Coordinates of C-alpha atoms (C1' of nucleotides) in Angstrom, one line a residue:
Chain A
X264 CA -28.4 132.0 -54.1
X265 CA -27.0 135.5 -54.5
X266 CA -23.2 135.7 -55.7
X267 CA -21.1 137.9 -57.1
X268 CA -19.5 137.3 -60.7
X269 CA -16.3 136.8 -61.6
X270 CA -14.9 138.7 -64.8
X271 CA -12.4 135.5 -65.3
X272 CA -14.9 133.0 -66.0
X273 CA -18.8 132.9 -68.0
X274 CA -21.6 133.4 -65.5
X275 CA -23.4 130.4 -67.1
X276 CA -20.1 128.6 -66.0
X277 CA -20.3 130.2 -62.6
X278 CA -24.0 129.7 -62.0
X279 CA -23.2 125.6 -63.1
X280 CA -20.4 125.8 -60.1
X281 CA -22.8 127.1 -57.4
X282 CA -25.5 124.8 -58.2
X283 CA -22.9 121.9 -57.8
X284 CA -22.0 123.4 -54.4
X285 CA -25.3 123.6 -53.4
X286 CA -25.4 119.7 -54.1
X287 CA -22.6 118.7 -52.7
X288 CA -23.4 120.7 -49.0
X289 CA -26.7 119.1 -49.1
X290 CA -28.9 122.1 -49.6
X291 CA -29.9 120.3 -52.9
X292 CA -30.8 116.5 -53.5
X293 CA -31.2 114.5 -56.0
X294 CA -34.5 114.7 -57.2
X295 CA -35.0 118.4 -56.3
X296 CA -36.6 120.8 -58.3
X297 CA -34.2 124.1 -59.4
X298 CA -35.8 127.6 -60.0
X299 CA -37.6 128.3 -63.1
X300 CA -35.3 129.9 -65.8
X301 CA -36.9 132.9 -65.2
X302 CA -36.6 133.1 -61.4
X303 CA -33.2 132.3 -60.9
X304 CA -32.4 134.8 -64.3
X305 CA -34.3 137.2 -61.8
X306 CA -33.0 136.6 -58.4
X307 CA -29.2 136.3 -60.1
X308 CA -29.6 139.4 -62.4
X309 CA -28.7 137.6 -65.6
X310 CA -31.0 137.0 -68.4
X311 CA -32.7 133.9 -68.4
X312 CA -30.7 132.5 -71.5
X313 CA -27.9 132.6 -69.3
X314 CA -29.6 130.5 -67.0
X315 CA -30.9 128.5 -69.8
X316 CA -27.5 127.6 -70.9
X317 CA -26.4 126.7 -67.4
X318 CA -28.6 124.4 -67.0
X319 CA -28.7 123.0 -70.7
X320 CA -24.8 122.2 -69.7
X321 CA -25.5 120.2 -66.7
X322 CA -28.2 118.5 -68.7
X323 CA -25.9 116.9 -71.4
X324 CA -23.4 115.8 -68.6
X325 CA -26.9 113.9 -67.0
X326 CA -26.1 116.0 -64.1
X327 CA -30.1 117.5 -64.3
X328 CA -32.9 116.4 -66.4
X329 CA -35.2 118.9 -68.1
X330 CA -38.9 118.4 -68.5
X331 CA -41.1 120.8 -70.6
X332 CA -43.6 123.0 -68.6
X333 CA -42.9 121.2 -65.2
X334 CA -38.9 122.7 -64.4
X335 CA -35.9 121.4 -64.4
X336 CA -34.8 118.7 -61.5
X337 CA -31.4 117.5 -60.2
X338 CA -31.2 113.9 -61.6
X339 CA -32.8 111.4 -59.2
X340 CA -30.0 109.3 -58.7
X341 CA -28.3 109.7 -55.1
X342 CA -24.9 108.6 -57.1
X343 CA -24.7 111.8 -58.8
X344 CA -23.4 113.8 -55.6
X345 CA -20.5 111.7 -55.2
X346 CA -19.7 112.2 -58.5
X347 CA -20.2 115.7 -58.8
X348 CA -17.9 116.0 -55.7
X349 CA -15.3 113.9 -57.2
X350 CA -15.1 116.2 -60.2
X351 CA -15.4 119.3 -58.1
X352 CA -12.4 117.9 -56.3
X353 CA -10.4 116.9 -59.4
X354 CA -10.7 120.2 -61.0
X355 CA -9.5 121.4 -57.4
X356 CA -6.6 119.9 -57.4
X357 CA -5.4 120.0 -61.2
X358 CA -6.2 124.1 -60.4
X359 CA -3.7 124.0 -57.0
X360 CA -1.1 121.6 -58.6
X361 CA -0.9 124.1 -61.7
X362 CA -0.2 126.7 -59.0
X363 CA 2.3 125.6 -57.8
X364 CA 4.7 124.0 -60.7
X365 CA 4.3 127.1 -61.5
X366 CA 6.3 128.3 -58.2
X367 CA 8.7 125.8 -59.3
X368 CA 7.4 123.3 -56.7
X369 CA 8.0 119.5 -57.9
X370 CA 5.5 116.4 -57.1
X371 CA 7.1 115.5 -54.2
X372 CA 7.4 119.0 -52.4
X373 CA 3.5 119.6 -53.1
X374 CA 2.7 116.2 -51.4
X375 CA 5.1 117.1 -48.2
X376 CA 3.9 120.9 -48.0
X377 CA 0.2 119.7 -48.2
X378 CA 0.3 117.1 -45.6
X379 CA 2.5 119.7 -43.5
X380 CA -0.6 122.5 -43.6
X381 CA -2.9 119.5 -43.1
X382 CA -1.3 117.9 -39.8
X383 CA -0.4 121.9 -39.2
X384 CA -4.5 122.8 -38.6
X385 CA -5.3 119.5 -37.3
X386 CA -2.9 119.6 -34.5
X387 CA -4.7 123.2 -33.7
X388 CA -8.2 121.6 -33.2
X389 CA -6.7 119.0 -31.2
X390 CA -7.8 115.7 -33.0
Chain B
X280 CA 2.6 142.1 -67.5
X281 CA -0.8 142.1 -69.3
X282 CA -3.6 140.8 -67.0
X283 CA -6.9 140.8 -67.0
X284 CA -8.4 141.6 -63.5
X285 CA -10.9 139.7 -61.6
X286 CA -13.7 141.8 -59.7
X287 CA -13.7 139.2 -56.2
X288 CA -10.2 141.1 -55.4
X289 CA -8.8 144.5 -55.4
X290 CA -6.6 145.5 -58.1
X291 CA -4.1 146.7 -56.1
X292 CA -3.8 143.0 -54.5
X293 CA -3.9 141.5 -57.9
X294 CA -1.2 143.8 -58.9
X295 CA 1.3 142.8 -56.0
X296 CA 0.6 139.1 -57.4
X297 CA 1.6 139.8 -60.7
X298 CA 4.9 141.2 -59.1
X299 CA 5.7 138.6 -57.2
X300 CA 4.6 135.9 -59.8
X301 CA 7.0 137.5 -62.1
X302 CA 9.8 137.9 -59.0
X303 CA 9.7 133.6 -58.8
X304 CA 9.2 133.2 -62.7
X305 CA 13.0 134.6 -62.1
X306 CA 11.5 137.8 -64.9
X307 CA 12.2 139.9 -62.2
X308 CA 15.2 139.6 -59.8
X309 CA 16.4 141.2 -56.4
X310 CA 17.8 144.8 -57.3
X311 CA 15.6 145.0 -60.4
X312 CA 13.8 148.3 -60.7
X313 CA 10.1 148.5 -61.4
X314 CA 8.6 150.4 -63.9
X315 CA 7.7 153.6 -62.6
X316 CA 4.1 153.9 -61.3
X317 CA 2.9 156.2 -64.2
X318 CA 4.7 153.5 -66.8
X319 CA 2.5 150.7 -65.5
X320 CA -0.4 151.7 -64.6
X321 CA -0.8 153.0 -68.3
X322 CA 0.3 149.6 -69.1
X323 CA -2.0 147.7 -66.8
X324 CA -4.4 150.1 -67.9
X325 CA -5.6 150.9 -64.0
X326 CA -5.3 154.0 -62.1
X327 CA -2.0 155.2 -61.4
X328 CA -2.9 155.8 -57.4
X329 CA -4.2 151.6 -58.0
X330 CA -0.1 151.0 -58.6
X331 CA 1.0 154.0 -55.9
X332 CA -1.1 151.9 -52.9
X333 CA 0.6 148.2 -54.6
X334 CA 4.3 149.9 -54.2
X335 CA 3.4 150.8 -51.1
X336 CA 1.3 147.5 -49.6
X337 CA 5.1 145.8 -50.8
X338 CA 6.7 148.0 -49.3
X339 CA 5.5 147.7 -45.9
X340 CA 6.2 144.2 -46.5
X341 CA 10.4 144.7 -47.0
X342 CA 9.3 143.4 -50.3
X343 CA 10.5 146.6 -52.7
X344 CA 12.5 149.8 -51.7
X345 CA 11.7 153.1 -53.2
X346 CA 14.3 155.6 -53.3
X347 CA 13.1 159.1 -54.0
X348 CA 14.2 160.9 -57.6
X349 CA 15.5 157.3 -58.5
X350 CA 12.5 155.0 -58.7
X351 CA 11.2 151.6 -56.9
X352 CA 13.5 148.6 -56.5
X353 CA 13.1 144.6 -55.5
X354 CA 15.2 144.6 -51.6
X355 CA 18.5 143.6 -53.4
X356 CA 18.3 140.4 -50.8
X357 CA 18.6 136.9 -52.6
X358 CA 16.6 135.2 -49.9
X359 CA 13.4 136.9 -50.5
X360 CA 12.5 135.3 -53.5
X361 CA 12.5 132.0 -51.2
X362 CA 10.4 134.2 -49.0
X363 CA 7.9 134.9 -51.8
X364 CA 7.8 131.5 -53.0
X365 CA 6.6 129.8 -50.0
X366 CA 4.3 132.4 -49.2
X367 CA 2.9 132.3 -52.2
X368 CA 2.9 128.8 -51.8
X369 CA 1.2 129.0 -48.5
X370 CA -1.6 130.7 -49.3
X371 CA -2.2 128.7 -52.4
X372 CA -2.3 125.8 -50.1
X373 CA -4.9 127.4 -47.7
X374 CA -7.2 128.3 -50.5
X375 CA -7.3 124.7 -51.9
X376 CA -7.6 122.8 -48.3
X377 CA -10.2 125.3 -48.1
X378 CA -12.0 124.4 -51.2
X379 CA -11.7 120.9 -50.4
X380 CA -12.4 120.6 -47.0
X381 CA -15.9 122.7 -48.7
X382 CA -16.0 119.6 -50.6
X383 CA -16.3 117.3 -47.4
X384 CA -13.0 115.9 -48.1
X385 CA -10.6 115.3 -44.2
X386 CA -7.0 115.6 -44.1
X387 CA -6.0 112.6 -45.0
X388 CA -8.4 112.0 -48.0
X389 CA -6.9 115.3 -49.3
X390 CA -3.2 114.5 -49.2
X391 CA -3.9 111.1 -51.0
X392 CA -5.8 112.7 -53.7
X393 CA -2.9 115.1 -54.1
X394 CA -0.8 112.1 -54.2
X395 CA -2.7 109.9 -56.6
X396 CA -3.0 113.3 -58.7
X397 CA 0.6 113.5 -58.9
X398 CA 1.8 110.1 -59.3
X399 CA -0.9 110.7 -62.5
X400 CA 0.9 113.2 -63.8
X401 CA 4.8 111.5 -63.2
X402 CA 3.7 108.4 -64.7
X403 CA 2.2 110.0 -67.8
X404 CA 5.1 111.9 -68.7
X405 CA 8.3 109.6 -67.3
X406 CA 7.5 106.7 -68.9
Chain C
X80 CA -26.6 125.8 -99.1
X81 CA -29.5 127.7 -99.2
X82 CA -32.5 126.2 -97.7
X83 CA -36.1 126.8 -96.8
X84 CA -37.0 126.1 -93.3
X85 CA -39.7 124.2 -92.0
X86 CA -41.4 125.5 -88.5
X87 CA -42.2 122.1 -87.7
X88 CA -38.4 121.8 -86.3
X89 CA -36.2 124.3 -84.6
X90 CA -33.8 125.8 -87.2
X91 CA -31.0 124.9 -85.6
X92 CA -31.5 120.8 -86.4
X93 CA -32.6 121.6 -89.6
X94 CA -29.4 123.1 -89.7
X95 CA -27.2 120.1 -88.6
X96 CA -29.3 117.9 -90.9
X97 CA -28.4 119.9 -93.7
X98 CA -24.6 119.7 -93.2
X99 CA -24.8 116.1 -91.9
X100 CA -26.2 115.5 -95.7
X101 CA -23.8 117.6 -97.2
X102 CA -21.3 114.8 -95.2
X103 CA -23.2 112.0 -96.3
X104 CA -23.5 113.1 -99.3
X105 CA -19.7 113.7 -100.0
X106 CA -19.7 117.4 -100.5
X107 CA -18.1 117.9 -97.5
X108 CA -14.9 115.7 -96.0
X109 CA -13.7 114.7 -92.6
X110 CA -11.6 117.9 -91.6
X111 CA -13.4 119.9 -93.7
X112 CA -13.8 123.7 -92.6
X113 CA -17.7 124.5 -92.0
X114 CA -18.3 128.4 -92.9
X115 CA -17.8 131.1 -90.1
X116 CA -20.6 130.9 -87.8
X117 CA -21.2 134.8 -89.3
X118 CA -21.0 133.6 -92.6
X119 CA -23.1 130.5 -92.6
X120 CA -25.8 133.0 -90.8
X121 CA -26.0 135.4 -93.4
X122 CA -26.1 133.3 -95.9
X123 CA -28.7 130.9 -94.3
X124 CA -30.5 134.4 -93.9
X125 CA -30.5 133.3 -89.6
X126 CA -29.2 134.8 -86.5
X127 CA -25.7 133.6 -85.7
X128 CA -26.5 132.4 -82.1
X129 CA -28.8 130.0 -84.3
X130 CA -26.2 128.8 -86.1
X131 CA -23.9 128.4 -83.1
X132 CA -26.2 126.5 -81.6
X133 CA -26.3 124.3 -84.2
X134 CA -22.5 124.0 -84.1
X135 CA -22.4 123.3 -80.8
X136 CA -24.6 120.6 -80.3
X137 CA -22.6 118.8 -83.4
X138 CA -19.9 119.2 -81.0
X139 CA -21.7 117.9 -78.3
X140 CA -21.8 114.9 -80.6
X141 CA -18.3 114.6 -81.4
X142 CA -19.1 115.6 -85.0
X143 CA -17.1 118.9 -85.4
X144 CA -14.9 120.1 -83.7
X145 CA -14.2 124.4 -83.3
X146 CA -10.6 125.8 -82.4
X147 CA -11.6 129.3 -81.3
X148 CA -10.1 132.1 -83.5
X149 CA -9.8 129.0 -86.1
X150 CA -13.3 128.1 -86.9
X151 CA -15.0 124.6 -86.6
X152 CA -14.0 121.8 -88.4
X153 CA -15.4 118.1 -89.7
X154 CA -14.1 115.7 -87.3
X155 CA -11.1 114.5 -88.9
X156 CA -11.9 111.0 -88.3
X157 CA -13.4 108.8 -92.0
X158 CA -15.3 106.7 -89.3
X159 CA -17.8 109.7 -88.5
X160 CA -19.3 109.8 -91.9
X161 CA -20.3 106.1 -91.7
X162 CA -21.8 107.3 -88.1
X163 CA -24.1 109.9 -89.4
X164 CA -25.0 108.0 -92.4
X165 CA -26.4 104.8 -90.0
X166 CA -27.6 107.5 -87.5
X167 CA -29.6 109.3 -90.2
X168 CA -30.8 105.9 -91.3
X169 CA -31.9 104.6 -88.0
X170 CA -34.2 107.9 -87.3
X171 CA -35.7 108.1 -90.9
X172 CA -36.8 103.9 -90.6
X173 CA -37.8 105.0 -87.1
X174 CA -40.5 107.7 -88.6
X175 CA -41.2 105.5 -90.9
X176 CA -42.3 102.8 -89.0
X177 CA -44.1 104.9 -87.1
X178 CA -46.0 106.6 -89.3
X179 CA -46.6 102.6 -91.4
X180 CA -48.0 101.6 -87.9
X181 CA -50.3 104.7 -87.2
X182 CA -51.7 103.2 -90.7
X183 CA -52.7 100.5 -88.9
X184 CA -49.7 98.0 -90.7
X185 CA -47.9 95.8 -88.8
X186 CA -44.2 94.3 -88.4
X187 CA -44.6 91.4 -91.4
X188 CA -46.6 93.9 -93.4
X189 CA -44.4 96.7 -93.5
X190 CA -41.8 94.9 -94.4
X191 CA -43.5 92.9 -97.0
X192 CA -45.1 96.6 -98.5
X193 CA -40.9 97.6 -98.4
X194 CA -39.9 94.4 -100.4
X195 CA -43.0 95.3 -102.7
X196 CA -41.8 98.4 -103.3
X197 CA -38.0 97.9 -103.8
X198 CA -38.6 95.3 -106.0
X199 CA -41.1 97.1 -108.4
X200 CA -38.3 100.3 -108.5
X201 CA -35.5 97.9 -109.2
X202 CA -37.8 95.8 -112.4
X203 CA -38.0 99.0 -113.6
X204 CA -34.9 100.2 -113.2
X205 CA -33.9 97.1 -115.7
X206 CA -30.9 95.9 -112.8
Chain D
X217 CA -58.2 118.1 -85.4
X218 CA -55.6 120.8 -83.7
X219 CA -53.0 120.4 -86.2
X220 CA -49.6 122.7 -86.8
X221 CA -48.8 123.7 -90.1
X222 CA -45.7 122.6 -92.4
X223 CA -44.8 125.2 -94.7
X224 CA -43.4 122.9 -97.3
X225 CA -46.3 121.9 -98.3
X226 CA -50.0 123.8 -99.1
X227 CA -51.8 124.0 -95.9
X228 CA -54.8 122.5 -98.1
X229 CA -52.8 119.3 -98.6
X230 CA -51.8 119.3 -95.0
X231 CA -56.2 119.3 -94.0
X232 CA -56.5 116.7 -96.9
X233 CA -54.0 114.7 -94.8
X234 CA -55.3 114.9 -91.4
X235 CA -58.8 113.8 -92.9
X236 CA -57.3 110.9 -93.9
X237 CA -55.5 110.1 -90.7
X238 CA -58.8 110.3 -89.3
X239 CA -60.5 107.8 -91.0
X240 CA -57.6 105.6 -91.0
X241 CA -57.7 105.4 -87.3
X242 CA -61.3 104.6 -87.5
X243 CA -62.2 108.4 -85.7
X244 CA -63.9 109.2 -88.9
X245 CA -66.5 106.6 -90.9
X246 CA -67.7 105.8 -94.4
X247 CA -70.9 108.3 -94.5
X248 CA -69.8 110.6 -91.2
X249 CA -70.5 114.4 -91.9
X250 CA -67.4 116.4 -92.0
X251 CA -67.5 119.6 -90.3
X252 CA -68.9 122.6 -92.2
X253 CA -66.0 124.6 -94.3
X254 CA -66.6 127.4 -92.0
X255 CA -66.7 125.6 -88.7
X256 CA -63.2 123.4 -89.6
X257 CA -61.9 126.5 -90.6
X258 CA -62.0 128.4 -87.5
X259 CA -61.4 125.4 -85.6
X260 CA -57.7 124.5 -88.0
X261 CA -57.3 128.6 -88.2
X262 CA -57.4 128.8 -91.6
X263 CA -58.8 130.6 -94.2
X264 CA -62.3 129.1 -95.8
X265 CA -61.3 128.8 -99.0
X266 CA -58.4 126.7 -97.9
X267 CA -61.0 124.2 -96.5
X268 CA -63.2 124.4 -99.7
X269 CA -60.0 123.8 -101.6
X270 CA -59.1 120.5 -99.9
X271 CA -63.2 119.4 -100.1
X272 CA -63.1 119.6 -103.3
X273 CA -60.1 117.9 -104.1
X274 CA -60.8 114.9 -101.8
X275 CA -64.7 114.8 -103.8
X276 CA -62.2 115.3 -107.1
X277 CA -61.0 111.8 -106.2
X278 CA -64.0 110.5 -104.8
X279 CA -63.1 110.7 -101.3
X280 CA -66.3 112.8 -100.5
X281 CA -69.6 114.0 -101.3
X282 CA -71.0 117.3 -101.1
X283 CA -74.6 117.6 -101.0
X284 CA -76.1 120.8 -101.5
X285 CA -77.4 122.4 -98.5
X286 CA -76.8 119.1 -96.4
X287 CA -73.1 119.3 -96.2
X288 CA -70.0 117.2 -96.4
X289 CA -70.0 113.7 -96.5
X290 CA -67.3 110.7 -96.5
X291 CA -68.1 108.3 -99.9
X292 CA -70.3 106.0 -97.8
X293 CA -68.2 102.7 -99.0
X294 CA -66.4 100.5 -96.7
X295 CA -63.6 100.2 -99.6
X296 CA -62.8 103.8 -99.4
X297 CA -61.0 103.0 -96.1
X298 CA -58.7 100.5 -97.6
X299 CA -57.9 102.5 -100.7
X300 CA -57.1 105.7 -98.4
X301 CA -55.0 103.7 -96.3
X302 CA -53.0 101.5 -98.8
X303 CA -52.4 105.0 -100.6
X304 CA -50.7 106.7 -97.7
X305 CA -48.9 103.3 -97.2
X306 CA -47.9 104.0 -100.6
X307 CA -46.6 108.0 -100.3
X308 CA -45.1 106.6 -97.1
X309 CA -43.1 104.1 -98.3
X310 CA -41.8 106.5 -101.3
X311 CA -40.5 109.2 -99.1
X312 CA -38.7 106.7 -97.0
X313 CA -37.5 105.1 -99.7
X314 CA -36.3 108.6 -100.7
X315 CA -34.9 109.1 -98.0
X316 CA -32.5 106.3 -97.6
X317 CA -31.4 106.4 -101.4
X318 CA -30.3 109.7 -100.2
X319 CA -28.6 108.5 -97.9
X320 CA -26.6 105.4 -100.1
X321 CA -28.4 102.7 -98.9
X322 CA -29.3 100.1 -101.4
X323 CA -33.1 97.8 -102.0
X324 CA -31.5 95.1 -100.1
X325 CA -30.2 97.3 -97.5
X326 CA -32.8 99.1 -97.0
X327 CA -35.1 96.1 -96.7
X328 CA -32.2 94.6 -93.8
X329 CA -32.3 97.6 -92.0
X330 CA -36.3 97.7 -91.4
X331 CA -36.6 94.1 -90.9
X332 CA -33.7 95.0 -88.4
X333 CA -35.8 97.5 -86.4
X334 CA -38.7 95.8 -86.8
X335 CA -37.6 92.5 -85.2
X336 CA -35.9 95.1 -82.7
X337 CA -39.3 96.4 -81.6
X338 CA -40.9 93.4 -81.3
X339 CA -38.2 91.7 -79.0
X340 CA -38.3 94.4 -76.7
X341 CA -42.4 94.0 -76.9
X342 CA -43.4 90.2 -76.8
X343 CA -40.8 89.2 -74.4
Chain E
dG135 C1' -46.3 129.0 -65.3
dT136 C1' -42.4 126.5 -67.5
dG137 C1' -39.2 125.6 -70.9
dG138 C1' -37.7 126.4 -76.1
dT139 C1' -36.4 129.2 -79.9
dC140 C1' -34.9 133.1 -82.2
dT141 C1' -33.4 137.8 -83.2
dA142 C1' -30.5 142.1 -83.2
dG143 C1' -27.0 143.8 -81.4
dA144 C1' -23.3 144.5 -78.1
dC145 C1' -18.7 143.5 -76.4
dC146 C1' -14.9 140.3 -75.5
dA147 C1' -10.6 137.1 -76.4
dC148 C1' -7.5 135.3 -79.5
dC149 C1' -5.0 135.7 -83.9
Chain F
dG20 C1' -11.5 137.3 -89.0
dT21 C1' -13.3 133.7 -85.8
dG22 C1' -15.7 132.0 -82.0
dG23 C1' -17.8 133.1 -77.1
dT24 C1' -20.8 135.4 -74.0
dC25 C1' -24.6 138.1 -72.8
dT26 C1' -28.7 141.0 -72.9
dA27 C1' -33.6 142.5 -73.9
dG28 C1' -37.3 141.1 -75.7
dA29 C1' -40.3 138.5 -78.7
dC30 C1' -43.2 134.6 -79.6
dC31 C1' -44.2 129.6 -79.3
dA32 C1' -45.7 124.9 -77.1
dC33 C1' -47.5 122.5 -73.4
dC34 C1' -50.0 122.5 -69.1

DNA sequence: GTGGTCTAGACCACC
DNA sequence: GTGGTCTAGACCACC
């Protein structure tokens, strides 16, 4: 779990977002223990209050559960990945949509260029 | 043109996007001269050889014209705005099906959550 | 609002408890501006992180609310103060009761002892 | 007897307390030997005299006995457990009480509220 | 070992 | 001026 940060955005923020990834890829479950404060502070090079705010977020959205002396564990409920993945994708899209009303492109245009790129790469890999 | 840079791109790329954001905003238009590089990298506050390699990279591109002793210039062509835009638009598309398709999300689950994103957004602010 | 502090409590709750008396109390008003996070420190003789943290899990709660650059502010909503006067409420009766039953007193008892009580202060009172 | 110490209150008041708890819950009995002053003080970490100071106030009210050279003794009378109890009933009560006149509430209120919790706790007990 | 709290102090963004 | 983030390091509670 070594990244590089981003000046754009707080590392607690960024550490929160690879976490979620991990999740939603499967490398984490529901249920799984994360790194001590202290470990992941080490292996990410950040203090461990950093860390401790990361995961203090995801704890007051229920996303992990906290318990003192024993770690910190992704929330044993097999519901949370899908909807981690929702919100992941919702903030996707409100991010590309922003983009591009920005280059002056309307509702409609965004739907047809999408579903043009989409049927573009699918008709490469043959489906 | 005050940004702040991000470290997970080089300046020089993020300079050419600020350009060419500002080229579709319609603050810049075809013909327009750029400041010269001295001017904005002091005003970007980056290297003035960071602004040198942007002019250039757009160059290469048919994207600006520099004329020796007089200074940089936007290709006094209407239709490269267009060009810009959908570029622009093109990539920003590639990123997010990108991101998505990270997600787990398939064609066809992507264009209908760019739809139902969309239709969101219309209905809250035509009615 | 100068206060001792207790080490039986992080200072950051004793810190939301004082201003959520201060509320209940009447001294301080939905919208009301809460002192600088810099200013409240100093005065409360405490780091500022401390007192942000204090801050920010009242916002966590919907209590205040902080416009960055602005400051943090009282919910401007009457509602809240009746919120924090039954939530105060419900967690001193619930230390109460606990402490009544680690006396060995029982539901009927404790609330006959109550009644006792109430009823001598009030006789006394001449109501 | 591991206790942590409040400091809003004298540390002697706080081992007077505890004592009391102990006989309350029936760990400590009319008669029982306390610990010697020296012993409970490095056992609480406190000083001596801060142990002498509560055994002699709890033999001030008749609580205890000290017998020279034999120690420290709760008053062997069954009453004693009664009396100590229905007085930290009492000191109970009067904070709570306190507590929720601070807060507004009214005798008739406040007597609602606990029979409200009460009946609360039993439901989700008996059923 | 694991999390929780706190400090002093730095630097940043926005106004 | 106001809040936001981050660090290094201390000390604590619980196991």
């Amino acid at each position: 779990m070594q990244v590089d940060f981003d000046i754009s955005q707080p590392i607690y923020q960024q550490v929160i977002i690879e976490i979620q990834r991990s999740l939603v890829r499967g490398e984490l479950k529901p249920g799984d223990k994360l790194p001590s404060q202290r470990d992941l502070a080490q292996t990410m090079k950040v203090n461990h209050n950093t860390i401790q705010r990361a995961y203090r977020e995801m704890e007051g959205e229920g996303f992990v559960e906290t318990i003192r002396g024993m770690g910190t564990f992704i929330t044993n409920n097999p519901v949370i990945v899908e909807e981690i993945r929702l919100k992941m994708a919702g903030e996707s899209i409100g991010r590309f949509i922003e983009e591009m009303c920005s280059l002056g492109m309307k509702g409609e245009q965004i739907i047809a260029a999408v579903r043009e790129h989409v049927e573009m790469m699918e008709g490469s890999q043959t489906v």
